[in-house]
C-alpha positions as a Markdown table, in Angstrom:
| # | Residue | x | y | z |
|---|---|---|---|---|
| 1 | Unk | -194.9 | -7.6 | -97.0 |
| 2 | Unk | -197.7 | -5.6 | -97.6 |
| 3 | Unk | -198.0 | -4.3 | -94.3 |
| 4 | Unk | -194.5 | -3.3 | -93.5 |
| 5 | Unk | -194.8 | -1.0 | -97.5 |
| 6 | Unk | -198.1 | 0.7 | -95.6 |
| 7 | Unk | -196.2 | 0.3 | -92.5 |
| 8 | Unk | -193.5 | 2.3 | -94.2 |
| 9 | Unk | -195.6 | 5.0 | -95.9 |
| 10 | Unk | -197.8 | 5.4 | -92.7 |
| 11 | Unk | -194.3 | 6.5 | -90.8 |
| 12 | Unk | -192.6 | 8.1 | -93.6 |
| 13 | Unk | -196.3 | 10.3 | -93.6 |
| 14 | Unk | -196.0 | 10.8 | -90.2 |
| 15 | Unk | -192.9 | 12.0 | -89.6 |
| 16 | Unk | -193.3 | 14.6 | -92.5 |
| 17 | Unk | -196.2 | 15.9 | -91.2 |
| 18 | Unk | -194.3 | 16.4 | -87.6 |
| 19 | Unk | -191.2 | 18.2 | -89.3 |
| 20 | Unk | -194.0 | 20.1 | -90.9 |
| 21 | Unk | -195.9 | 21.2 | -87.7 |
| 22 | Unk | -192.6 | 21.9 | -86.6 |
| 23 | Unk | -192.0 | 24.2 | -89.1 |
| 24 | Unk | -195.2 | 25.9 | -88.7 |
| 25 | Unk | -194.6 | 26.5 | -85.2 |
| 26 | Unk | -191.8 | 27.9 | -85.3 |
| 27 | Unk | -193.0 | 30.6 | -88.1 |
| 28 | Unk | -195.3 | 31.4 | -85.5 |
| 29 | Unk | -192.8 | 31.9 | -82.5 |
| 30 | Unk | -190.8 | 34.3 | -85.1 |
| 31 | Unk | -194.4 | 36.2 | -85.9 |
| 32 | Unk | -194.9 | 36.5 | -82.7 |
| 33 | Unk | -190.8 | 37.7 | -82.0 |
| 34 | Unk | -191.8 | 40.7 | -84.3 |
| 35 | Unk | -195.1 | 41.2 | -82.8 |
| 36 | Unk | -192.9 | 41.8 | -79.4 |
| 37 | Unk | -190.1 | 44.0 | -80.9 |
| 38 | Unk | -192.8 | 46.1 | -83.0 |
| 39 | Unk | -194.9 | 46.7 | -79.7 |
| 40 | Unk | -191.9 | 47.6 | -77.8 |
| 41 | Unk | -190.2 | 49.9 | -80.7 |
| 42 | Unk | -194.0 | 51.6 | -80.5 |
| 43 | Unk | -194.0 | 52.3 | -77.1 |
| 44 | Unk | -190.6 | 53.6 | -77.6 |
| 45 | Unk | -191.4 | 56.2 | -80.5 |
| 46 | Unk | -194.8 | 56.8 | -78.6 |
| 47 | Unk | -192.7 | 58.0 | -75.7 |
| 48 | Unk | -190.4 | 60.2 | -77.8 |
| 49 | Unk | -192.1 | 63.5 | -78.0 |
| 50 | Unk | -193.5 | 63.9 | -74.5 |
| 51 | Unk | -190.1 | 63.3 | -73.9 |
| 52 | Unk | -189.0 | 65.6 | -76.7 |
| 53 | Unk | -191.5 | 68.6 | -75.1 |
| 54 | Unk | -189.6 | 68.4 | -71.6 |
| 55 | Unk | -186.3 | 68.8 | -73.2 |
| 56 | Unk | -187.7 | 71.5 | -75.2 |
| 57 | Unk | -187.6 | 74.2 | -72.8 |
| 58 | Unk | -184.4 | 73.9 | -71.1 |
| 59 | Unk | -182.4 | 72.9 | -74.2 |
| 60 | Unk | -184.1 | 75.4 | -77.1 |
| 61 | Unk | -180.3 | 76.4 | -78.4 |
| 62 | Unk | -179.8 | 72.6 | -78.7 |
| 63 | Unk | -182.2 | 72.7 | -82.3 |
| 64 | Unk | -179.6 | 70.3 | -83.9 |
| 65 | Unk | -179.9 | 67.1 | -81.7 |
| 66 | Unk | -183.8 | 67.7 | -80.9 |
| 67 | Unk | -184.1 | 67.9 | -84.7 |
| 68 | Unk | -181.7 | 64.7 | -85.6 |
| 69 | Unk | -184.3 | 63.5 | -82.7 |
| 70 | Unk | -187.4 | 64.0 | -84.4 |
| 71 | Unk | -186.4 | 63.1 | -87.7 |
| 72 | Unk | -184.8 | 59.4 | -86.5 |
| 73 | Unk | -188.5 | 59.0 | -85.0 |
| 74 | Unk | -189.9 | 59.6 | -88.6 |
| 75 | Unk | -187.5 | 57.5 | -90.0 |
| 76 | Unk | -188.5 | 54.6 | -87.7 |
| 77 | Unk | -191.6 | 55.4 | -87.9 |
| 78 | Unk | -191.6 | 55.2 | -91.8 |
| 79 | Unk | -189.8 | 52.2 | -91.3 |
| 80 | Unk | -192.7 | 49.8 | -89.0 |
| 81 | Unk | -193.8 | 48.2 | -92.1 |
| 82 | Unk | -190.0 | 47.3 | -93.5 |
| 83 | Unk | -188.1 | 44.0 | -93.6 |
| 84 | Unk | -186.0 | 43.1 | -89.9 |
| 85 | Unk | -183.0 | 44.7 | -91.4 |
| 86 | Unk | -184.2 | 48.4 | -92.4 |
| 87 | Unk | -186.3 | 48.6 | -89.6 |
| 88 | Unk | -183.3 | 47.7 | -87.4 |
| 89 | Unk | -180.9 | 50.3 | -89.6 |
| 90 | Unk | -183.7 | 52.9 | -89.0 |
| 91 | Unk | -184.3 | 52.0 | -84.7 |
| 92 | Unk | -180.0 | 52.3 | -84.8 |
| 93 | Unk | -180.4 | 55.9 | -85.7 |
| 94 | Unk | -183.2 | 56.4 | -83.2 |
| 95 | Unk | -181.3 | 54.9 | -80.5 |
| 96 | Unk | -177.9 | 56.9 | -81.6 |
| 97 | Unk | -179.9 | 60.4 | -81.5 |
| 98 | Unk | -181.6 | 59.7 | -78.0 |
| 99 | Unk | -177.9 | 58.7 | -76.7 |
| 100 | Unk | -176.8 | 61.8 | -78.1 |
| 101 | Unk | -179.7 | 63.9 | -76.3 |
| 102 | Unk | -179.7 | 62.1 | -73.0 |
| 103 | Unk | -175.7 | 62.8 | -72.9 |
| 104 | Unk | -176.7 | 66.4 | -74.1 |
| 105 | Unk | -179.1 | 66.3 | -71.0 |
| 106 | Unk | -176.5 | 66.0 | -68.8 |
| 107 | Unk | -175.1 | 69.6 | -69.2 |
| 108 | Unk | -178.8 | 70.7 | -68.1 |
| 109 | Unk | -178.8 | 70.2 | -63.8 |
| 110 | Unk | -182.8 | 71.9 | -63.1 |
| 111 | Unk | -183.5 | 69.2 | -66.4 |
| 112 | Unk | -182.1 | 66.4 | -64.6 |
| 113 | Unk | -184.0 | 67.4 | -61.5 |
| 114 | Unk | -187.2 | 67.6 | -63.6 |
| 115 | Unk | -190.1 | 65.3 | -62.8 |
| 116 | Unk | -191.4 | 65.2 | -66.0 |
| 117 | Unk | -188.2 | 64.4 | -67.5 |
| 118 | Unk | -186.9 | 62.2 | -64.7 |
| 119 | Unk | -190.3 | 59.9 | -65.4 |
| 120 | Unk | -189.7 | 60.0 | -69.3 |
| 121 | Unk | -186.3 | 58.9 | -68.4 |
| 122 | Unk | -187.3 | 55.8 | -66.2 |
| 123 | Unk | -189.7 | 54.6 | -68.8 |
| 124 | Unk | -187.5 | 54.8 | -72.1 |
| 125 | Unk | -184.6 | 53.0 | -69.8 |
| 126 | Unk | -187.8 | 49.9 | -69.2 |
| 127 | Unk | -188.6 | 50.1 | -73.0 |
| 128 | Unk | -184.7 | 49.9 | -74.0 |
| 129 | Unk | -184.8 | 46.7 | -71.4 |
| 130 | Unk | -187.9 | 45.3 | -73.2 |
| 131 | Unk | -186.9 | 46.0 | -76.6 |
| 132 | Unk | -183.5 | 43.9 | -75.8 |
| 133 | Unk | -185.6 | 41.0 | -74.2 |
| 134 | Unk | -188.2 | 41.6 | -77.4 |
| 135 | Unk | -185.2 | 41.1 | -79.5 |
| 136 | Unk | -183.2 | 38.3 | -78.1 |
| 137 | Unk | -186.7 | 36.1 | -78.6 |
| 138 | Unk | -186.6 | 37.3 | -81.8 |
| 139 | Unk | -183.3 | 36.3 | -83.0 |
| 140 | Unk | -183.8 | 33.0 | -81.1 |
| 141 | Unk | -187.0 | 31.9 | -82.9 |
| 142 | Unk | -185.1 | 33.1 | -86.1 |
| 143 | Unk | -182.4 | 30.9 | -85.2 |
| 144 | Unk | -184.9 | 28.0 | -84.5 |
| 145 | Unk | -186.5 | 28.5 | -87.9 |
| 146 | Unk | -183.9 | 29.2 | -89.9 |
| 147 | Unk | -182.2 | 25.7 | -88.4 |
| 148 | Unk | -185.3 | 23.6 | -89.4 |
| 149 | Unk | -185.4 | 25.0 | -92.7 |
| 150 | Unk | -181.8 | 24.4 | -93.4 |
| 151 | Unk | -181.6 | 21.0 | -92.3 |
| 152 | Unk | -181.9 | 17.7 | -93.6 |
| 153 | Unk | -184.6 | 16.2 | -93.9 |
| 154 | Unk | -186.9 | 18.8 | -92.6 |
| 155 | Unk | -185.0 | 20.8 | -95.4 |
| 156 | Unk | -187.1 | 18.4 | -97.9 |
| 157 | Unk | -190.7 | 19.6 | -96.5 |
| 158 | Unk | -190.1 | 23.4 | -95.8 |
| 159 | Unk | -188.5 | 23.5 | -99.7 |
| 160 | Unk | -192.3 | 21.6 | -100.6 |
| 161 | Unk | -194.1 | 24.0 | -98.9 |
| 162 | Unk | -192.0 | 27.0 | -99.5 |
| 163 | Unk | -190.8 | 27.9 | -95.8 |
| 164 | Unk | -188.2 | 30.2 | -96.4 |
| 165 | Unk | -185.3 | 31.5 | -93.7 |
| 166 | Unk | -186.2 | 34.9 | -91.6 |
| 167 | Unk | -184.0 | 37.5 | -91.1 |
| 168 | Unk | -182.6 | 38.5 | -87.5 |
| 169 | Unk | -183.0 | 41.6 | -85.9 |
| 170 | Unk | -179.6 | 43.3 | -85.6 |
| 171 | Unk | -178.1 | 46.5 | -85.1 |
| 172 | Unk | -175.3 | 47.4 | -88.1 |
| 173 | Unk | -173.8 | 49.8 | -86.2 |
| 174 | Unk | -171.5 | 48.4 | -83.0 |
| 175 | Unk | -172.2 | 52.1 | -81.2 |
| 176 | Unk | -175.7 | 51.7 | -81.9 |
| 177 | Unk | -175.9 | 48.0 | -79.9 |
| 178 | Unk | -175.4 | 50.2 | -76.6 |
| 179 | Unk | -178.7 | 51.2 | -75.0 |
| 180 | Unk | -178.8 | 54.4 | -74.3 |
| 181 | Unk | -176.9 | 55.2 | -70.9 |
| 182 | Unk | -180.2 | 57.3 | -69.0 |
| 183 | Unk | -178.6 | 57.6 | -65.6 |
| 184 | Unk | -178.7 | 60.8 | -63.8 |
C-alpha cells in the first residue's frame, strides 16, 4: 500500500512539474513573439525618415501629413517600452499616417519614379509583411499561454507560481489592420 501512496505522489509530482515546464515554455515562445514584433516595428521606424527625406523634396507643401508622419514615429517610438496594447494603439497611428503619405505619394509621378523612394518603398512593404508574420506568432503563443493558464489543472500550478495571462497584439482600429497599400 505503501508503494502505490509514493507511487501516487511520485506521478502526481511529475505531472505538475510537466504542466509546469509547459508553462514555462510557453512564456518563453510569447517573449520571444515580442522579441520578433519589437525588431520588426524597429526596423520599420528605422526606415521612416530616410523614407521621410525622399518625400521631402517633392512633397514640401504636404507639411501636414509629413508632420502627422513624424510625430506617429515619436509616438511609437515613445511607446517600445509599453504593454502589447499601447504599443499596438501607437504602431495603428504609424501605420494610418504612412497609408496616408504613400496614397499622398501617388499624386507625385517623378516621386514614384524615384530610386530612392522606389527602394524605401520595397523595404517598408517586406517589413509590413514581417511585422504581420511577427504578429501572428505573437498572438499564437499568447493564445497557447493564455490556454494553459486558464485551464484545469494546469490552472492549479500557473496560480502557484503566479503565471499570469499575456495580452495579444491587436490593432483597435479596423482601418489601421490594412497594411499600407505601397504599389506604384
Amino acid at each position: 500500500m505503501e508503494w502505490v501512496i509514493l507511487a501516487l505522489v511520485v506521478a502526481a509530482a511529475g505531472y505538475a512539474i510537466v504542466i509546469y515546464n509547459g508553462l514555462v515554455k510557453n512564456r518563453q515562445m510569447v517573449e520571444e513573439g515580442w522579441s520578433g514584433i519589437d525588431v520588426q516595428l524597429k526596423r520599420r521606424t528605422d526606415l521612416i525618415p530616410n523614407l521621410m527625406e525622399t518625400v521631402k523634396g517633392y512633397m514640401s507643401h504636404e507639411r501636414e501629413t509629413l508632420e502627422a508622419v513624424t510625430n506617429a514615429r515619436a509616438a511609437a517610438t515613445a511607446a517600445a517600452n509599453g504593454t502589447p496594447e499601447q504599443r499596438a494603439a501607437a504602431e495603428g497611428q504609424l501605420t494610418s499616417a504612412l497609408g496616408r503619405l504613400i496614397a499622398t505619394a501617388e499624386a507625385y509621378p517623378d516621386l514614384k519614379a524615384n530610386t530612392n523612394f522606389l527602394e524605401f518603398q520595397e523595404a517598408l512593404q517586406t517589413v509590413e509583411d514581417e511585422i504581420q508574420m511577427s504578429r501572428r506568432y505573437y498572438n499564437g503563443a499568447v493564445r497557447n499561454l493564455n490556454i494553459q493558464v486558464e485551464s484545469f489543472p494546469s490552472n492549479l500550478i500557473a496560480n502557484a507560481f503566479k503565471f499570469i495571462k499575456a495580452q495579444y497584439f491587436e490593432l483597435e482600429n479596423e482601418a489601421d489592420r490594412q497594411v499600407p497599400n505601397v504599389k506604384f
